[in-house]
PDB file of C-alpha atoms in Angstrom:
ATOM      1  CA  ASP A  16       4.119 -11.565   1.738  1.00  0.00           C
ATOM      2  CA  THR A  17       4.275 -10.392   5.222  1.00  0.00           C
ATOM      3  CA  VAL A  18       7.997 -10.444   6.413  1.00  0.00           C
ATOM      4  CA  LEU A  19       8.634 -11.091  10.114  1.00  0.00           C
ATOM      5  CA  THR A  20      11.935  -9.817  11.434  1.00  0.00           C
ATOM      6  CA  GLN A  21      13.541 -11.319  14.556  1.00  0.00           C
ATOM      7  CA  SER A  22      16.771 -10.618  16.249  1.00  0.00           C
ATOM      8  CA  PRO A  23      19.128 -13.572  15.501  1.00  0.00           C
ATOM      9  CA  ALA A  24      20.545 -14.280  18.906  1.00  0.00           C
ATOM     10  CA  LEU A  25      20.309 -13.606  22.579  1.00  0.00           C
ATOM     11  CA  ALA A  26      22.153 -14.785  25.653  1.00  0.00           C
ATOM     12  CA  VAL A  27      20.892 -14.526  29.232  1.00  0.00           C
ATOM     13  CA  SER A  28      21.580 -16.090  32.613  1.00  0.00           C
ATOM     14  CA  PRO A  29      19.387 -18.546  34.406  1.00  0.00           C
ATOM     15  CA  GLY A  30      16.622 -16.597  36.571  1.00  0.00           C
ATOM     16  CA  GLU A  31      16.607 -13.384  34.294  1.00  0.00           C
ATOM     17  CA  ARG A  32      13.707 -12.073  32.396  1.00  0.00           C
ATOM     18  CA  VAL A  33      14.251 -12.282  28.565  1.00  0.00           C
ATOM     19  CA  THR A  34      11.985 -10.663  25.799  1.00  0.00           C
ATOM     20  CA  ILE A  35      12.170 -11.884  22.243  1.00  0.00           C
ATOM     21  CA  SER A  36      10.716  -9.517  19.694  1.00  0.00           C
ATOM     22  CA  CYS A  37       9.082  -9.991  16.380  1.00  0.00           C
ATOM     23  CA  ARG A  38       8.325  -7.174  13.969  1.00  0.00           C
ATOM     24  CA  ALA A  39       5.809  -7.502  10.943  1.00  0.00           C
ATOM     25  CA  SER A  40       6.299  -5.571   7.736  1.00  0.00           C
ATOM     26  CA  GLU A  41       2.475  -4.807   7.946  1.00  0.00           C
ATOM     27  CA  SER A  42      -0.129  -5.336  10.443  1.00  0.00           C
ATOM     28  CA  VAL A  43      -1.311  -8.688  11.376  1.00  0.00           C
ATOM     29  CA  SER A  44      -3.683  -7.789  14.078  1.00  0.00           C
ATOM     30  CA  THR A  45      -3.298 -10.433  16.747  1.00  0.00           C
ATOM     31  CA  GLY A  46      -2.648 -13.096  14.397  1.00  0.00           C
ATOM     32  CA  MET A  47       0.749 -13.796  15.602  1.00  0.00           C
ATOM     33  CA  HIS A  48       1.939 -17.128  17.200  1.00  0.00           C
ATOM     34  CA  TRP A  49       5.215 -18.276  18.917  1.00  0.00           C
ATOM     35  CA  TYR A  50       7.165 -21.652  18.732  1.00  0.00           C
ATOM     36  CA  GLN A  51      10.066 -23.053  20.304  1.00  0.00           C
ATOM     37  CA  GLN A  52      12.366 -25.453  18.605  1.00  0.00           C
ATOM     38  CA  LYS A  53      15.240 -27.490  20.174  1.00  0.00           C
ATOM     39  CA  PRO A  54      17.975 -29.240  17.974  1.00  0.00           C
ATOM     40  CA  GLY A  55      16.643 -32.312  16.127  1.00  0.00           C
ATOM     41  CA  GLN A  56      13.136 -31.635  17.174  1.00  0.00           C
ATOM     42  CA  GLN A  57       9.924 -30.320  15.637  1.00  0.00           C
ATOM     43  CA  PRO A  58       8.811 -26.835  16.532  1.00  0.00           C
ATOM     44  CA  LYS A  59       6.458 -26.661  19.613  1.00  0.00           C
ATOM     45  CA  LEU A  60       3.581 -24.273  19.993  1.00  0.00           C
ATOM     46  CA  LEU A  61       4.018 -21.836  22.967  1.00  0.00           C
ATOM     47  CA  ILE A  62       1.575 -18.891  22.324  1.00  0.00           C
ATOM     48  CA  TYR A  63      -1.186 -18.378  19.928  1.00  0.00           C
ATOM     49  CA  GLY A  64      -3.314 -15.229  19.151  1.00  0.00           C
ATOM     50  CA  ALA A  65      -0.511 -13.034  20.185  1.00  0.00           C
ATOM     51  CA  SER A  66      -1.043 -13.703  24.022  1.00  0.00           C
ATOM     52  CA  ASN A  67      -2.805 -17.111  24.727  1.00  0.00           C
ATOM     53  CA  LEU A  68      -0.565 -19.706  26.406  1.00  0.00           C
ATOM     54  CA  GLU A  69      -0.954 -23.086  24.708  1.00  0.00           C
ATOM     55  CA  SER A  70      -2.162 -25.771  27.131  1.00  0.00           C
ATOM     56  CA  GLY A  71       0.699 -27.507  28.823  1.00  0.00           C
ATOM     57  CA  VAL A  72       3.167 -24.640  28.480  1.00  0.00           C
ATOM     58  CA  PRO A  73       4.644 -23.278  31.685  1.00  0.00           C
ATOM     59  CA  ALA A  74       3.316 -19.932  32.855  1.00  0.00           C
ATOM     60  CA  ARG A  75       6.767 -18.417  32.579  1.00  0.00           C
ATOM     61  CA  PHE A  76       6.173 -18.001  28.959  1.00  0.00           C
ATOM     62  CA  SER A  77       3.874 -14.943  27.877  1.00  0.00           C
ATOM     63  CA  GLY A  78       3.152 -13.081  24.570  1.00  0.00           C
ATOM     64  CA  SER A  79       2.124  -9.517  23.831  1.00  0.00           C
ATOM     65  CA  GLY A  80       1.545  -7.134  21.095  1.00  0.00           C
ATOM     66  CA  SER A  81      -0.782  -6.361  18.258  1.00  0.00           C
ATOM     67  CA  GLY A  82      -0.444  -4.821  14.811  1.00  0.00           C
ATOM     68  CA  THR A  83       3.220  -4.959  13.778  1.00  0.00           C
ATOM     69  CA  ASP A  84       5.307  -5.359  17.147  1.00  0.00           C
ATOM     70  CA  PHE A  85       5.088  -8.475  19.204  1.00  0.00           C
ATOM     71  CA  THR A  86       7.074  -9.949  22.180  1.00  0.00           C
ATOM     72  CA  LEU A  87       7.634 -13.278  23.659  1.00  0.00           C
ATOM     73  CA  THR A  88       8.682 -12.984  27.387  1.00  0.00           C
ATOM     74  CA  ILE A  89      10.181 -15.759  29.353  1.00  0.00           C
ATOM     75  CA  ASP A  90      10.491 -15.012  33.157  1.00  0.00           C
ATOM     76  CA  PRO A  91      12.298 -16.465  34.596  1.00  0.00           C
ATOM     77  CA  VAL A  92      14.596 -18.167  32.210  1.00  0.00           C
ATOM     78  CA  GLU A  93      15.684 -21.773  32.783  1.00  0.00           C
ATOM     79  CA  ALA A  94      18.690 -23.708  31.341  1.00  0.00           C
ATOM     80  CA  ASP A  95      16.257 -25.912  29.675  1.00  0.00           C
ATOM     81  CA  ASP A  96      14.834 -22.815  27.619  1.00  0.00           C
ATOM     82  CA  THR A  97      17.926 -23.073  25.202  1.00  0.00           C
ATOM     83  CA  ALA A  98      16.253 -23.190  21.818  1.00  0.00           C
ATOM     84  CA  THR A  99      15.405 -21.148  18.789  1.00  0.00           C
ATOM     85  CA  TYR A 100      12.292 -19.239  18.886  1.00  0.00           C
ATOM     86  CA  PHE A 101      10.204 -18.443  15.903  1.00  0.00           C
ATOM     87  CA  CYS A 102       7.300 -16.178  15.354  1.00  0.00           C
ATOM     88  CA  GLN A 103       4.583 -16.944  12.747  1.00  0.00           C
ATOM     89  CA  GLN A 104       1.763 -14.803  11.330  1.00  0.00           C
ATOM     90  CA  SER A 105      -1.578 -16.010  10.143  1.00  0.00           C
ATOM     91  CA  TRP A 106      -3.151 -12.578   9.256  1.00  0.00           C
ATOM     92  CA  ASN A 107      -1.795 -12.442   5.612  1.00  0.00           C
ATOM     93  CA  ASP A 108      -1.399 -15.851   4.329  1.00  0.00           C
ATOM     94  CA  LEU A 109       1.116 -17.830   6.673  1.00  0.00           C
ATOM     95  CA  THR A 110       4.866 -16.830   7.106  1.00  0.00           C
ATOM     96  CA  PHE A 111       7.383 -17.365   9.699  1.00  0.00           C
ATOM     97  CA  GLY A 112      10.217 -15.330  11.061  1.00  0.00           C
ATOM     98  CA  SER A 113      13.932 -16.509  10.808  1.00  0.00           C
ATOM     99  CA  GLY A 114      14.096 -17.266  14.534  1.00  0.00           C
ATOM    100  CA  THR A 115      15.929 -15.971  17.606  1.00  0.00           C
ATOM    101  CA  LYS A 116      18.511 -18.447  18.946  1.00  0.00           C
ATOM    102  CA  LEU A 117      18.487 -18.235  22.860  1.00  0.00           C
ATOM    103  CA  GLU A 118      21.485 -19.225  24.733  1.00  0.00           C
ATOM    104  CA  ILE A 119      21.409 -19.568  28.468  1.00  0.00           C
ATOM    105  CA  LYS A 120      24.900 -18.588  29.908  1.00  0.00           C
TER     106      LYS A 120
ATOM    107  CA  GLN B   3      -4.017 -38.600  21.342  1.00  0.00           C
ATOM    108  CA  VAL B   4      -3.267 -36.451  18.420  1.00  0.00           C
ATOM    109  CA  GLN B   5      -0.479 -37.616  16.083  1.00  0.00           C
ATOM    110  CA  LEU B   6       0.769 -37.081  12.828  1.00  0.00           C
ATOM    111  CA  LYS B   7       3.598 -38.914  10.913  1.00  0.00           C
ATOM    112  CA  GLU B   8       5.129 -38.173   7.605  1.00  0.00           C
ATOM    113  CA  SER B   9       6.313 -40.804   5.368  1.00  0.00           C
ATOM    114  CA  GLY B  10       8.165 -40.750   2.006  1.00  0.00           C
ATOM    115  CA  PRO B  11      11.679 -41.054   0.238  1.00  0.00           C
ATOM    116  CA  GLY B  12      14.635 -39.347   1.846  1.00  0.00           C
ATOM    117  CA  LEU B  13      16.503 -38.840  -1.404  1.00  0.00           C
ATOM    118  CA  VAL B  14      15.109 -37.475  -4.575  1.00  0.00           C
ATOM    119  CA  GLN B  15      16.793 -36.802  -7.918  1.00  0.00           C
ATOM    120  CA  PRO B  16      16.888 -33.113  -9.493  1.00  0.00           C
ATOM    121  CA  SER B  17      13.936 -32.364 -11.518  1.00  0.00           C
ATOM    122  CA  GLU B  18      12.122 -35.291 -10.116  1.00  0.00           C
ATOM    123  CA  THR B  19       8.864 -35.174  -8.098  1.00  0.00           C
ATOM    124  CA  LEU B  20       8.610 -35.500  -4.259  1.00  0.00           C
ATOM    125  CA  SER B  21       5.618 -37.552  -3.085  1.00  0.00           C
ATOM    126  CA  LEU B  22       5.010 -37.529   0.729  1.00  0.00           C
ATOM    127  CA  THR B  23       2.151 -38.707   2.872  1.00  0.00           C
ATOM    128  CA  CYS B  24       0.888 -37.736   6.189  1.00  0.00           C
ATOM    129  CA  THR B  25      -0.925 -40.198   8.190  1.00  0.00           C
ATOM    130  CA  VAL B  26      -3.090 -38.659  11.174  1.00  0.00           C
ATOM    131  CA  SER B  27      -4.753 -40.003  14.142  1.00  0.00           C
ATOM    132  CA  GLY B  28      -6.760 -38.513  17.220  1.00  0.00           C
ATOM    133  CA  PHE B  29      -8.555 -36.198  15.010  1.00  0.00           C
ATOM    134  CA  SER B  30     -10.764 -36.004  11.791  1.00  0.00           C
ATOM    135  CA  LEU B  31      -9.545 -34.594   8.525  1.00  0.00           C
ATOM    136  CA  THR B  32     -13.193 -33.166   8.053  1.00  0.00           C
ATOM    137  CA  SER B  33     -12.955 -31.254  11.405  1.00  0.00           C
ATOM    138  CA  TYR B  34      -9.341 -29.994  11.201  1.00  0.00           C
ATOM    139  CA  SER B  35      -6.996 -28.636   8.352  1.00  0.00           C
ATOM    140  CA  VAL B  36      -3.655 -29.926   7.680  1.00  0.00           C
ATOM    141  CA  SER B  37      -0.663 -27.896   6.449  1.00  0.00           C
ATOM    142  CA  TRP B  38       2.698 -28.911   5.157  1.00  0.00           C
ATOM    143  CA  VAL B  39       5.668 -26.858   6.415  1.00  0.00           C
ATOM    144  CA  ARG B  40       9.167 -27.248   5.448  1.00  0.00           C
ATOM    145  CA  GLN B  41      12.424 -26.123   6.925  1.00  0.00           C
ATOM    146  CA  PRO B  42      15.975 -26.132   5.379  1.00  0.00           C
ATOM    147  CA  SER B  43      18.742 -27.026   7.890  1.00  0.00           C
ATOM    148  CA  GLY B  44      19.545 -23.979  10.093  1.00  0.00           C
ATOM    149  CA  LYS B  45      16.783 -21.626   8.648  1.00  0.00           C
ATOM    150  CA  GLY B  46      13.182 -20.776   9.498  1.00  0.00           C
ATOM    151  CA  PRO B  47      10.150 -22.652   8.673  1.00  0.00           C
ATOM    152  CA  GLU B  48       8.409 -22.242   5.445  1.00  0.00           C
ATOM    153  CA  TRP B  49       4.527 -22.856   5.027  1.00  0.00           C
ATOM    154  CA  MET B  50       3.840 -24.771   1.772  1.00  0.00           C
ATOM    155  CA  GLY B  51       0.086 -25.295   1.595  1.00  0.00           C
ATOM    156  CA  ARG B  52      -2.961 -26.410   3.335  1.00  0.00           C
ATOM    157  CA  MET B  53      -5.724 -28.985   3.070  1.00  0.00           C
ATOM    158  CA  TRP B  54      -8.726 -27.294   4.512  1.00  0.00           C
ATOM    159  CA  TYR B  55     -11.117 -29.421   6.430  1.00  0.00           C
ATOM    160  CA  ASP B  56     -13.721 -28.987   3.815  1.00  0.00           C
ATOM    161  CA  GLY B  57     -11.541 -30.255   1.047  1.00  0.00           C
ATOM    162  CA  ASP B  58     -10.343 -26.905  -0.406  1.00  0.00           C
ATOM    163  CA  THR B  59      -6.675 -26.305  -0.592  1.00  0.00           C
ATOM    164  CA  ALA B  60      -4.572 -23.283  -0.420  1.00  0.00           C
ATOM    165  CA  TYR B  61      -0.892 -22.796  -1.497  1.00  0.00           C
ATOM    166  CA  ASN B  62       2.096 -20.626  -1.003  1.00  0.00           C
ATOM    167  CA  SER B  63       2.197 -18.471  -3.980  1.00  0.00           C
ATOM    168  CA  ALA B  64       6.082 -19.175  -4.461  1.00  0.00           C
ATOM    169  CA  LEU B  65       5.280 -22.866  -4.616  1.00  0.00           C
ATOM    170  CA  LYS B  66       2.016 -23.039  -6.277  1.00  0.00           C
ATOM    171  CA  SER B  67       3.053 -23.868  -9.708  1.00  0.00           C
ATOM    172  CA  ARG B  68       4.872 -27.083  -8.558  1.00  0.00           C
ATOM    173  CA  LEU B  69       2.698 -28.111  -5.691  1.00  0.00           C
ATOM    174  CA  SER B  70      -0.298 -30.280  -5.207  1.00  0.00           C
ATOM    175  CA  ILE B  71      -2.022 -31.377  -1.779  1.00  0.00           C
ATOM    176  CA  SER B  72      -4.695 -33.957  -1.695  1.00  0.00           C
ATOM    177  CA  ARG B  73      -6.299 -36.275   0.788  1.00  0.00           C
ATOM    178  CA  ASP B  74      -7.931 -39.563   1.556  1.00  0.00           C
ATOM    179  CA  THR B  75     -10.332 -39.134   4.538  1.00  0.00           C
ATOM    180  CA  SER B  76     -11.148 -42.945   4.643  1.00  0.00           C
ATOM    181  CA  LYS B  77      -7.368 -43.591   5.389  1.00  0.00           C
ATOM    182  CA  ASN B  78      -6.739 -40.458   7.371  1.00  0.00           C
ATOM    183  CA  GLN B  79      -4.071 -39.350   5.012  1.00  0.00           C
ATOM    184  CA  VAL B  80      -3.002 -36.097   3.422  1.00  0.00           C
ATOM    185  CA  PHE B  81      -0.575 -36.262   0.422  1.00  0.00           C
ATOM    186  CA  LEU B  82       1.953 -33.662  -0.861  1.00  0.00           C
ATOM    187  CA  LYS B  83       3.282 -33.778  -4.453  1.00  0.00           C
ATOM    188  CA  MET B  84       5.930 -31.310  -5.582  1.00  0.00           C
ATOM    189  CA  ASN B  85       7.643 -31.334  -9.016  1.00  0.00           C
ATOM    190  CA  SER B  86      10.620 -30.063 -10.624  1.00  0.00           C
ATOM    191  CA  LEU B  87      12.662 -30.421  -7.266  1.00  0.00           C
ATOM    192  CA  GLN B  88      15.996 -28.538  -7.106  1.00  0.00           C
ATOM    193  CA  THR B  89      18.797 -28.662  -4.501  1.00  0.00           C
ATOM    194  CA  ASP B  90      17.246 -25.710  -2.603  1.00  0.00           C
ATOM    195  CA  ASP B  91      14.274 -27.854  -1.928  1.00  0.00           C
ATOM    196  CA  THR B  92      16.317 -29.950   0.496  1.00  0.00           C
ATOM    197  CA  GLY B  93      15.151 -29.886   4.088  1.00  0.00           C
ATOM    198  CA  THR B  94      12.865 -31.252   6.646  1.00  0.00           C
ATOM    199  CA  TYR B  95       9.220 -31.667   5.613  1.00  0.00           C
ATOM    200  CA  TYR B  96       6.490 -31.511   8.322  1.00  0.00           C
ATOM    201  CA  CYS B  97       2.914 -32.093   8.367  1.00  0.00           C
ATOM    202  CA  THR B  98       0.845 -30.145  11.007  1.00  0.00           C
ATOM    203  CA  ARG B  99      -2.559 -29.672  12.301  1.00  0.00           C
ATOM    204  CA  ASP B 100      -3.463 -26.169  11.413  1.00  0.00           C
ATOM    205  CA  ASP B 101      -5.966 -23.837  13.074  1.00  0.00           C
ATOM    206  CA  ASP B 102      -4.205 -20.763  11.620  1.00  0.00           C
ATOM    207  CA  TYR B 103      -1.260 -21.837  13.980  1.00  0.00           C
ATOM    208  CA  PHE B 104       0.309 -25.229  14.172  1.00  0.00           C
ATOM    209  CA  ASP B 105      -0.516 -27.022  17.359  1.00  0.00           C
ATOM    210  CA  TYR B 106       0.573 -30.466  16.463  1.00  0.00           C
ATOM    211  CA  TRP B 107       3.495 -31.507  14.326  1.00  0.00           C
ATOM    212  CA  GLY B 108       4.672 -34.722  12.817  1.00  0.00           C
ATOM    213  CA  GLN B 109       8.465 -35.845  13.537  1.00  0.00           C
ATOM    214  CA  GLY B 110       9.299 -34.662  10.074  1.00  0.00           C
ATOM    215  CA  VAL B 111      11.062 -36.368   7.113  1.00  0.00           C
ATOM    216  CA  MET B 112      14.369 -35.211   5.932  1.00  0.00           C
ATOM    217  CA  VAL B 113      14.322 -34.880   2.102  1.00  0.00           C
ATOM    218  CA  THR B 114      17.707 -34.469   0.166  1.00  0.00           C
ATOM    219  CA  VAL B 115      17.713 -33.384  -3.524  1.00  0.00           C
ATOM    220  CA  SER B 116      20.778 -34.744  -4.939  1.00  0.00           C
ATOM    221  CA  SER B 117      22.024 -36.947  -7.924  1.00  0.00           C
TER     222      SER B 117
END
């Protein structure tokens, strides 16, 4: 299975730029997608195909990367962005990362 | 609009079989695939398996021996059956519209495996 590794937690202040990383154990080309999950809610798709913004998602969110290293960027961060962010790959079967919990100070 | 809704028991006895139903609206099961994804509390999601739009199925290799996914297109429903449940199968189970990424999710159903 392709293992996706994410940093467990980040804390930033409103208005700052934050990058959340996801590293794959093998190449997934651009088959990487990002989700936001708030407590008690289902995950919400933010980015698909590494860099494509899902309809309705604010342009503050962007994605980049290919191969094994990927980044989700939020710029500028807002208080409502407090959530856990998961990456998911679809190149080699389907697997998720363990998530990065983002705290807004 | 696109909607998915899971239904099924919230409590299952150890070693028993879990049966869940996903009822969809706003899209056709013959045009889109549907996957089941589960998530233990405080952990990342885990893809369980997929009902392809053409009726074929695909399963997570770790669950394949216990899992079966089927559908009834006339009722717009996708079904999950998983046997030999254990306590580490406890979590929230979601059905999702699947285009290699999951763009629509149901609200989820919390399943507890306990005697």
